[in-house]
Amino acid sequence: MAIPAFSTLHQHLQAEHEGLRERTQSRELLVQGRFLKVVRDQVMLPNGKLSSREFVQHPGAVVIVPLLDDGRLLLERQYRHPVERVMIEFPAGKLDDGEPGLRCAQRELLEETGCVAREWAFAGTMHNCIGYSDEHIDIWFARGLDYHQQQLEEGELLDLVVATPQDMLQSMREGLLTDAKTITCMLWLQQLLDGSWQPDWQKDVQT
Amino acid sequence: MAIPAFSTLHQHLQAEHEGLRERTQSRELLVQGRFLKVVRDQVMLPNGKLSSREFVQHPGAVVIVPLLDDGRLLLERQYRHPVERVMIEFPAGKLDDGEPGLRCAQRELLEETGCVAREWAFAGTMHNCIGYSDEHIDIWFARGLDYHQQQLEEGELLDLVVATPQDMLQSMREGLLTDAKTITCMLWLQQLLDGSWQPDWQKDVQT
């Protein structure tokens, strides 16, 4: 049997979403940990039936793609306890309460790598865990880097790593680079390098 | 001040990781929900101090990149309650207890899209939420699709969508496609299309 005709992405983007939407009836706190908050919502499905959804409430985060003047990228390697391995990733961090994304990006880049950037450009937002978290991650590109001094938090331990885009792609194919936010940033980087994404660079203003 | 010399990705990959590793001292169950399980570990940092880590324990998942014969991709649009929006994503699903990745990919592709693939290729694994989940997602490519019949679970509601790779990249740049697992798959797709990744296609065997 042949594949039937499905709607295209453009038709989708103009389409009515009401037939898919769920409506929250009530919310309960499942757990408030030291770091993680988990809630359970009762929702009404489009067909009128009730179901429940459990997810992590997250303040949101930023990830930074630090471009060195020679075309290489600045990355971190850091032990990540949940996956029990040292991961290669772009610098990233959680938004403080009410903190604008760019300020968070400036702060995290300085704290974790010791760098200040002369220019910043916003790429887009990703959602990394839509099944059970409301987390969004804003993607910022930084260039014109100047090195000051890392300001790691107590117990925060990470190494800085430098790599070419080709090196990173090769490492991804070899299964050595598996962090989805970092790989998502790499697709944005490719769009920058091939000219299909033209970022709106803005001068750094310490906010 | 100039950027100091950091180690490169290749040096990293050969490097000693012991200086970054945390050691689990004990684990407690924070919450066992209907879907989500959250634990808190006491860990010893490399400097000998104690800290705690909270994270979701997840069985792992697969995502499938279904290649149509005309070069387009088969996607889903689905309401995702945690982010309160309809998302465009590749078909994906959680591993059943003890289920091999390929069997899960075959099952999810059939259930969610109604398709059976003649050939499969494993790309790699991603970690989508390393800050607070042990989830890994195996990436499978599928081609030679034949349409049978969707077998959605009770209350599962999704539309099928077809798009070209260019259409997807454009949608990403416009902020309409934000799912990190799907964007991660797109970078693998680009590597396939430009020949830098040569998948090991295997014939479908219903396992």
Short mmCIF file of C-alpha atoms in Angstrom, two decimals:
data_model
loop_
_atom_site.label_atom_id
_atom_site.label_comp_id
_atom_site.label_asym_id
_atom_site.label_seq_id
_atom_site.Cartn_x
_atom_site.Cartn_y
_atom_site.Cartn_z
CA MET A 1 0.00 0.00 0.00
CA ALA A 2 1.33 3.45 -0.84
CA ILE A 3 1.86 6.26 1.66
CA PRO A 4 -1.29 8.41 1.65
CA ALA A 5 -1.03 12.16 1.12
CA PHE A 6 -0.15 13.90 4.37
CA SER A 7 -0.23 17.63 4.94
CA THR A 8 3.04 19.47 4.42
CA LEU A 9 4.92 21.49 6.99
CA HIS A 10 3.66 24.76 5.55
CA GLN A 11 0.08 23.59 5.65
CA HIS A 12 0.68 22.49 9.21
CA LEU A 13 1.99 25.85 10.28
CA GLN A 14 -1.17 27.54 9.09
CA ALA A 15 -3.41 24.83 10.44
CA GLU A 16 -5.87 24.81 13.24
CA HIS A 17 -4.39 23.34 16.40
CA GLU A 18 -7.48 23.21 18.55
CA GLY A 19 -8.15 19.58 17.68
CA LEU A 20 -4.88 18.56 19.37
CA ARG A 21 -4.84 20.82 22.42
CA GLU A 22 -5.22 19.55 25.99
CA ARG A 23 -6.77 21.71 28.70
CA THR A 24 -5.41 21.81 32.22
CA GLN A 25 -8.04 21.10 34.87
CA SER A 26 -5.90 21.11 38.00
CA ARG A 27 -2.29 20.89 39.16
CA GLU A 28 -0.65 19.27 42.17
CA LEU A 29 2.92 19.47 43.38
CA LEU A 30 4.46 16.00 43.24
CA VAL A 31 7.83 16.91 44.68
CA GLN A 32 9.82 20.01 45.51
CA GLY A 33 13.44 18.89 45.72
CA ARG A 34 16.46 21.04 46.32
CA PHE A 35 16.86 21.46 42.57
CA LEU A 36 13.94 19.78 40.85
CA LYS A 37 10.25 20.59 41.03
CA VAL A 38 7.79 18.10 39.57
CA VAL A 39 4.06 18.67 39.09
CA ARG A 40 1.15 16.51 37.99
CA ASP A 41 -1.60 18.10 35.91
CA GLN A 42 -5.04 16.72 35.27
CA VAL A 43 -5.82 17.48 31.64
CA MET A 44 -8.85 17.15 29.42
CA LEU A 45 -8.01 15.60 26.06
CA PRO A 46 -9.63 16.86 22.85
CA ASN A 47 -11.99 13.86 22.99
CA GLY A 48 -13.28 15.00 26.39
CA LYS A 49 -11.55 12.28 28.40
CA LEU A 50 -9.32 13.01 31.39
CA SER A 51 -5.68 12.09 31.70
CA SER A 52 -2.69 13.12 33.78
CA ARG A 53 0.66 14.62 32.82
CA GLU A 54 3.73 14.75 35.05
CA PHE A 55 6.63 17.06 34.27
CA VAL A 56 9.54 19.03 35.63
CA GLN A 57 9.00 22.75 36.01
CA HIS A 58 12.20 24.43 34.90
CA PRO A 59 13.14 28.14 34.86
CA GLY A 60 14.61 27.93 31.34
CA ALA A 61 18.22 28.08 30.28
CA VAL A 62 20.67 29.47 27.77
CA VAL A 63 23.42 27.84 25.76
CA ILE A 64 26.27 29.83 24.26
CA VAL A 65 28.21 29.07 21.06
CA PRO A 66 31.56 30.83 21.60
CA LEU A 67 33.26 31.45 18.23
CA LEU A 68 37.01 31.92 18.39
CA ASP A 69 38.63 34.27 15.86
CA ASP A 70 40.30 31.32 14.11
CA GLY A 71 36.96 29.60 13.43
CA ARG A 72 37.21 27.09 16.25
CA LEU A 73 34.66 26.68 19.05
CA LEU A 74 35.12 26.86 22.78
CA LEU A 75 33.55 23.93 24.61
CA GLU A 76 33.51 22.42 28.07
CA ARG A 77 34.01 18.94 29.34
CA GLN A 78 32.20 18.24 32.50
CA TYR A 79 31.07 15.21 34.46
CA ARG A 80 27.30 14.80 34.32
CA HIS A 81 26.11 12.62 37.12
CA PRO A 82 22.73 11.52 35.66
CA VAL A 83 24.40 9.98 32.60
CA GLU A 84 27.53 9.00 34.55
CA ARG A 85 30.00 10.32 32.01
CA VAL A 86 32.13 13.26 31.08
CA MET A 87 30.29 15.19 28.38
CA ILE A 88 31.51 17.65 25.76
CA GLU A 89 29.12 20.57 25.58
CA PHE A 90 28.76 24.24 24.86
CA PRO A 91 28.62 26.47 27.94
CA ALA A 92 25.10 26.64 29.34
CA GLY A 93 23.21 27.50 32.45
CA LYS A 94 19.86 28.14 34.04
CA LEU A 95 18.14 31.51 34.10
CA ASP A 96 18.10 33.17 37.47
CA ASP A 97 14.67 34.39 38.55
CA GLY A 98 13.60 37.14 36.13
CA GLU A 99 16.99 37.25 34.42
CA PRO A 100 16.96 38.25 30.72
CA GLY A 101 18.44 35.62 28.41
CA LEU A 102 21.35 37.73 27.19
CA ARG A 103 22.39 38.66 30.70
CA CYS A 104 22.34 34.99 31.66
CA ALA A 105 24.45 34.15 28.58
CA GLN A 106 26.99 36.85 29.47
CA ARG A 107 27.13 35.66 33.07
CA GLU A 108 27.48 31.95 32.25
CA LEU A 109 30.13 32.57 29.59
CA LEU A 110 32.19 34.58 32.07
CA GLU A 111 31.69 32.25 35.02
CA GLU A 112 32.34 29.01 33.19
CA THR A 113 34.94 30.00 30.60
CA GLY A 114 36.30 33.33 31.84
CA CYS A 115 35.41 34.95 28.50
CA VAL A 116 33.76 38.24 27.66
CA ALA A 117 32.39 38.60 24.11
CA ARG A 118 32.39 41.78 22.07
CA GLU A 119 29.31 40.74 20.05
CA TRP A 120 26.25 38.58 20.60
CA ALA A 121 23.55 37.18 18.32
CA PHE A 122 20.37 35.34 19.23
CA ALA A 123 19.72 32.23 17.14
CA GLY A 124 16.54 30.66 18.44
CA THR A 125 14.99 28.59 21.17
CA MET A 126 15.00 24.84 21.57
CA HIS A 127 12.91 22.53 23.72
CA ASN A 128 15.08 19.63 24.83
CA CYS A 129 12.72 17.46 26.83
CA ILE A 130 9.14 18.00 25.69
CA GLY A 131 7.89 14.71 27.10
CA TYR A 132 8.41 15.62 30.73
CA SER A 133 9.86 19.12 31.17
CA ASP A 134 8.83 22.64 30.26
CA GLU A 135 12.48 23.64 29.82
CA HIS A 136 13.37 25.92 26.94
CA ILE A 137 16.96 26.76 26.01
CA ASP A 138 17.77 30.02 24.24
CA ILE A 139 20.71 29.78 21.86
CA TRP A 140 23.17 32.69 21.78
CA PHE A 141 26.25 33.04 19.59
CA ALA A 142 29.22 35.01 20.94
CA ARG A 143 32.27 36.32 19.09
CA GLY A 144 35.21 38.60 19.72
CA LEU A 145 36.15 36.71 22.87
CA ASP A 146 38.52 38.11 25.43
CA TYR A 147 39.74 35.96 28.28
CA HIS A 148 39.50 37.16 31.87
CA GLN A 149 39.19 34.55 34.62
CA GLN A 150 36.85 31.62 35.25
CA GLN A 151 34.52 32.14 38.21
CA LEU A 152 33.33 28.63 38.95
CA GLU A 153 30.91 27.94 41.74
CA GLU A 154 31.98 25.87 44.74
CA GLY A 155 32.23 22.26 43.59
CA GLU A 156 31.80 23.16 39.90
CA LEU A 157 34.56 21.50 37.95
CA LEU A 158 35.06 21.70 34.22
CA ASP A 159 37.77 21.78 31.59
CA LEU A 160 37.78 24.01 28.54
CA VAL A 161 38.16 22.37 25.15
CA VAL A 162 38.71 23.83 21.71
CA ALA A 163 37.50 22.17 18.50
CA THR A 164 36.88 22.88 14.84
CA PRO A 165 33.37 22.32 13.47
CA GLN A 166 34.74 19.38 11.44
CA ASP A 167 36.26 17.88 14.56
CA MET A 168 32.90 18.13 16.31
CA LEU A 169 31.00 16.51 13.43
CA GLN A 170 33.52 13.68 13.34
CA SER A 171 33.18 13.21 17.10
CA MET A 172 29.40 13.11 16.75
CA ARG A 173 29.62 10.39 14.10
CA GLU A 174 31.98 8.44 16.34
CA GLY A 175 29.52 8.60 19.21
CA LEU A 176 31.78 10.74 21.40
CA LEU A 177 29.66 13.89 21.29
CA THR A 178 26.07 13.11 22.25
CA ASP A 179 24.69 16.19 24.00
CA ALA A 180 21.54 17.18 22.11
CA LYS A 181 21.71 20.91 22.96
CA THR A 182 25.27 21.03 21.63
CA ILE A 183 24.34 19.17 18.43
CA THR A 184 21.34 21.45 17.97
CA CYS A 185 23.73 24.42 18.20
CA MET A 186 25.95 22.79 15.59
CA LEU A 187 23.10 22.81 13.07
CA TRP A 188 22.68 26.53 13.75
CA LEU A 189 26.44 26.92 13.29
CA GLN A 190 26.26 25.19 9.91
CA GLN A 191 23.48 27.54 8.88
CA LEU A 192 25.70 30.45 9.90
CA LEU A 193 28.73 29.11 8.04
CA ASP A 194 26.85 28.38 4.80
CA GLY A 195 25.14 31.77 4.87
CA SER A 196 21.55 30.54 5.17
CA TRP A 197 21.25 32.11 8.63
CA GLN A 198 22.39 35.73 8.89
CA PRO A 199 22.61 36.63 12.55
CA ASP A 200 21.82 40.06 13.85
CA TRP A 201 25.05 40.74 15.77
CA GLN A 202 24.79 43.26 18.56
CA LYS A 203 27.58 44.88 20.53
CA ASP A 204 28.08 43.61 24.06
CA VAL A 205 26.59 45.87 26.69
CA GLN A 206 27.16 44.62 30.21
CA THR A 207 23.59 44.62 31.47
CA MET B 1 44.19 39.40 27.46
CA ALA B 2 44.35 36.65 24.87
CA ILE B 3 42.58 33.30 25.10
CA PRO B 4 45.00 30.82 26.65
CA ALA B 5 45.72 27.51 24.94
CA PHE B 6 43.08 24.95 25.80
CA SER B 7 43.24 21.28 25.03
CA THR B 8 41.65 20.20 21.77
CA LEU B 9 38.80 17.77 21.35
CA HIS B 10 41.16 14.98 20.33
CA GLN B 11 43.36 15.54 23.34
CA HIS B 12 40.22 15.52 25.45
CA LEU B 13 39.06 12.23 24.09
CA GLN B 14 42.29 10.57 25.11
CA ALA B 15 42.46 12.35 28.42
CA GLU B 16 42.10 11.11 31.92
CA HIS B 17 38.60 11.72 33.28
CA GLU B 18 39.13 10.73 36.88
CA GLY B 19 39.72 14.30 37.97
CA LEU B 20 36.14 15.20 36.99
CA ARG B 21 34.22 12.12 38.12
CA GLU B 22 31.72 12.14 41.01
CA ARG B 23 31.16 9.04 43.11
CA THR B 24 27.69 8.01 44.29
CA GLN B 25 27.48 7.49 48.04
CA SER B 26 23.76 6.78 48.43
CA ARG B 27 20.45 7.12 46.61
CA GLU B 28 16.94 7.93 47.80
CA LEU B 29 13.68 7.86 45.89
CA LEU B 30 12.24 11.38 45.79
CA VAL B 31 9.04 10.54 43.98
CA GLN B 32 7.53 7.65 42.06
CA GLY B 33 4.76 9.14 39.96
CA ARG B 34 2.56 7.36 37.47
CA PHE B 35 5.07 8.20 34.73
CA LEU B 36 8.05 9.92 36.31
CA LYS B 37 10.54 8.58 38.82
CA VAL B 38 12.92 11.05 40.47
CA VAL B 39 15.87 10.14 42.69
CA ARG B 40 18.34 12.10 44.78
CA ASP B 41 21.93 10.88 45.00
CA GLN B 42 24.53 11.89 47.50
CA VAL B 43 27.79 12.21 45.58
CA MET B 44 31.38 12.80 46.49
CA LEU B 45 33.01 15.45 44.31
CA PRO B 46 36.61 15.03 43.10
CA ASN B 47 37.69 17.47 45.82
CA GLY B 48 36.25 15.13 48.49
CA LYS B 49 33.26 17.32 49.35
CA LEU B 50 29.70 15.99 49.35
CA SER B 51 26.88 17.29 47.21
CA SER B 52 23.48 16.07 46.02
CA ARG B 53 22.13 15.43 42.53
CA GLU B 54 18.45 15.04 41.65
CA PHE B 55 17.38 13.53 38.37
CA VAL B 56 14.70 11.67 36.47
CA GLN B 57 15.31 7.96 35.91
CA HIS B 58 14.18 7.20 32.39
CA PRO B 59 14.10 3.85 30.54
CA GLY B 60 15.60 5.39 27.37
CA ALA B 61 13.93 6.09 24.06
CA VAL B 62 14.28 5.91 20.31
CA VAL B 63 13.63 8.47 17.61
CA ILE B 64 13.07 7.48 14.00
CA VAL B 65 13.94 9.48 10.87
CA PRO B 66 11.55 8.12 8.23
CA LEU B 67 12.89 8.85 4.73
CA LEU B 68 10.30 8.89 1.97
CA ASP B 69 11.35 7.72 -1.49
CA ASP B 70 11.06 11.27 -2.85
CA GLY B 71 13.59 12.64 -0.31
CA ARG B 72 11.03 14.12 2.05
CA LEU B 73 10.69 13.26 5.73
CA LEU B 74 7.72 11.97 7.65
CA LEU B 75 7.04 13.93 10.84
CA GLU B 76 4.37 14.24 13.48
CA ARG B 77 2.61 17.17 14.99
CA GLN B 78 1.46 16.57 18.48
CA TYR B 79 0.39 18.64 21.47
CA ARG B 80 3.00 18.52 24.23
CA HIS B 81 1.48 19.53 27.50
CA PRO B 82 4.67 20.54 29.38
CA VAL B 83 5.51 23.20 26.78
CA GLU B 84 1.85 23.94 26.05
CA ARG B 85 2.21 23.83 22.30
CA VAL B 86 1.83 21.70 19.23
CA MET B 87 5.29 20.47 18.27
CA ILE B 88 6.70 19.16 15.00
CA GLU B 89 8.88 16.15 15.69
CA PHE B 90 10.16 12.88 14.34
CA PRO B 91 8.35 9.79 15.64
CA ALA B 92 9.76 8.70 18.99
CA GLY B 93 8.91 6.65 21.99
CA LYS B 94 10.13 5.07 25.17
CA LEU B 95 11.72 1.65 25.39
CA ASP B 96 9.55 -0.98 26.98
CA ASP B 97 11.27 -2.93 29.72
CA GLY B 98 14.14 -4.90 28.15
CA GLU B 99 13.09 -4.00 24.61
CA PRO B 100 15.92 -3.76 22.03
CA GLY B 101 16.21 -0.35 20.36
CA LEU B 102 15.41 -1.54 16.84
CA ARG B 103 12.31 -3.39 17.98
CA CYS B 104 11.14 -0.25 19.76
CA ALA B 105 11.81 1.81 16.62
CA GLN B 106 9.81 -0.65 14.47
CA ARG B 107 6.97 -0.65 16.98
CA GLU B 108 6.80 3.13 17.40
CA LEU B 109 7.00 3.78 13.65
CA LEU B 110 4.12 1.40 13.05
CA GLU B 111 1.98 2.56 15.97
CA GLU B 112 2.40 6.29 15.40
CA THR B 113 2.64 6.54 11.61
CA GLY B 114 1.29 3.23 10.35
CA CYS B 115 4.52 2.63 8.42
CA VAL B 116 6.72 -0.42 8.04
CA ALA B 117 10.27 0.18 6.73
CA ARG B 118 12.18 -2.17 4.44
CA GLU B 119 15.58 -0.98 5.75
CA TRP B 120 16.96 0.45 8.98
CA ALA B 121 20.24 2.10 9.97
CA PHE B 122 21.48 3.07 13.41
CA ALA B 123 22.98 6.56 13.56
CA GLY B 124 23.97 7.18 17.17
CA THR B 125 22.77 8.02 20.62
CA MET B 126 21.94 11.42 22.03
CA HIS B 127 21.50 12.62 25.61
CA ASN B 128 18.82 15.28 25.65
CA CYS B 129 18.67 16.37 29.26
CA ILE B 130 22.01 15.70 30.96
CA GLY B 131 21.36 18.19 33.77
CA TYR B 132 18.53 16.23 35.36
CA SER B 133 17.72 13.03 33.47
CA ASP B 134 19.58 9.86 32.55
CA GLU B 135 17.55 9.58 29.32
CA HIS B 136 19.34 8.48 26.18
CA ILE B 137 17.70 8.48 22.76
CA ASP B 138 18.89 6.10 20.05
CA ILE B 139 18.56 7.50 16.54
CA TRP B 140 17.35 5.16 13.80
CA PHE B 141 16.90 5.95 10.13
CA ALA B 142 14.19 4.10 8.20
CA ARG B 143 13.64 3.88 4.44
CA GLY B 144 11.51 1.97 1.98
CA LEU B 145 8.33 2.86 3.84
CA ASP B 146 5.08 1.07 3.27
CA TYR B 147 1.89 2.37 4.83
CA HIS B 148 -0.36 0.10 6.83
CA GLN B 149 -2.49 1.61 9.58
CA GLN B 150 -1.77 3.81 12.59
CA GLN B 151 -2.26 2.05 15.93
CA LEU B 152 -2.49 4.94 18.34
CA GLU B 153 -2.98 4.36 22.03
CA GLU B 154 -6.14 5.52 23.75
CA GLY B 155 -5.99 9.30 24.02
CA GLU B 156 -2.93 9.58 21.77
CA LEU B 157 -3.62 12.13 19.11
CA LEU B 158 -1.23 13.19 16.38
CA ASP B 159 -1.17 14.34 12.78
CA LEU B 160 1.34 13.21 10.21
CA VAL B 161 3.30 15.88 8.34
CA VAL B 162 5.62 15.68 5.35
CA ALA B 163 8.50 18.08 4.76
CA THR B 164 11.66 18.49 2.73
CA PRO B 165 14.95 18.96 4.61
CA GLN B 166 15.07 22.56 3.29
CA ASP B 167 11.56 23.18 4.59
CA MET B 168 12.64 21.91 8.01
CA LEU B 169 15.77 24.08 8.14
CA GLN B 170 13.73 27.11 7.15
CA SER B 171 11.18 26.32 9.87
CA MET B 172 13.99 25.99 12.40
CA ARG B 173 15.37 29.40 11.46
CA GLU B 174 11.86 30.88 11.78
CA GLY B 175 11.49 29.45 15.27
CA LEU B 176 8.71 27.06 14.31
CA LEU B 177 10.66 23.85 14.78
CA THR B 178 12.28 23.78 18.21
CA ASP B 179 12.40 20.13 19.30
CA ALA B 180 16.03 19.35 20.08
CA LYS B 181 15.84 15.62 19.32
CA THR B 182 14.40 16.41 15.88
CA ILE B 183 17.06 19.05 15.18
CA THR B 184 19.76 16.63 16.33
CA CYS B 185 18.40 14.11 13.80
CA MET B 186 18.54 16.79 11.11
CA LEU B 187 22.29 17.17 11.60
CA TRP B 188 22.63 13.40 11.14
CA LEU B 189 20.44 13.71 8.03
CA GLN B 190 22.75 16.40 6.62
CA GLN B 191 25.73 14.12 7.24
CA LEU B 192 23.89 11.37 5.36
CA LEU B 193 22.98 13.65 2.45
CA ASP B 194 26.49 15.11 2.05
CA GLY B 195 28.08 11.66 2.24
CA SER B 196 30.13 12.22 5.40
CA TRP B 197 28.06 9.60 7.23
CA GLN B 198 27.60 6.30 5.42
CA PRO B 199 24.97 4.32 7.24
CA ASP B 200 25.04 0.58 7.54
CA TRP B 201 21.56 -0.22 6.18
CA GLN B 202 20.08 -3.51 7.29
CA LYS B 203 16.99 -5.26 5.97
CA ASP B 204 13.95 -5.09 8.20
CA VAL B 205 13.38 -8.24 10.16
CA GLN B 206 10.29 -8.11 12.32
CA THR B 207 11.80 -9.03 15.66
#
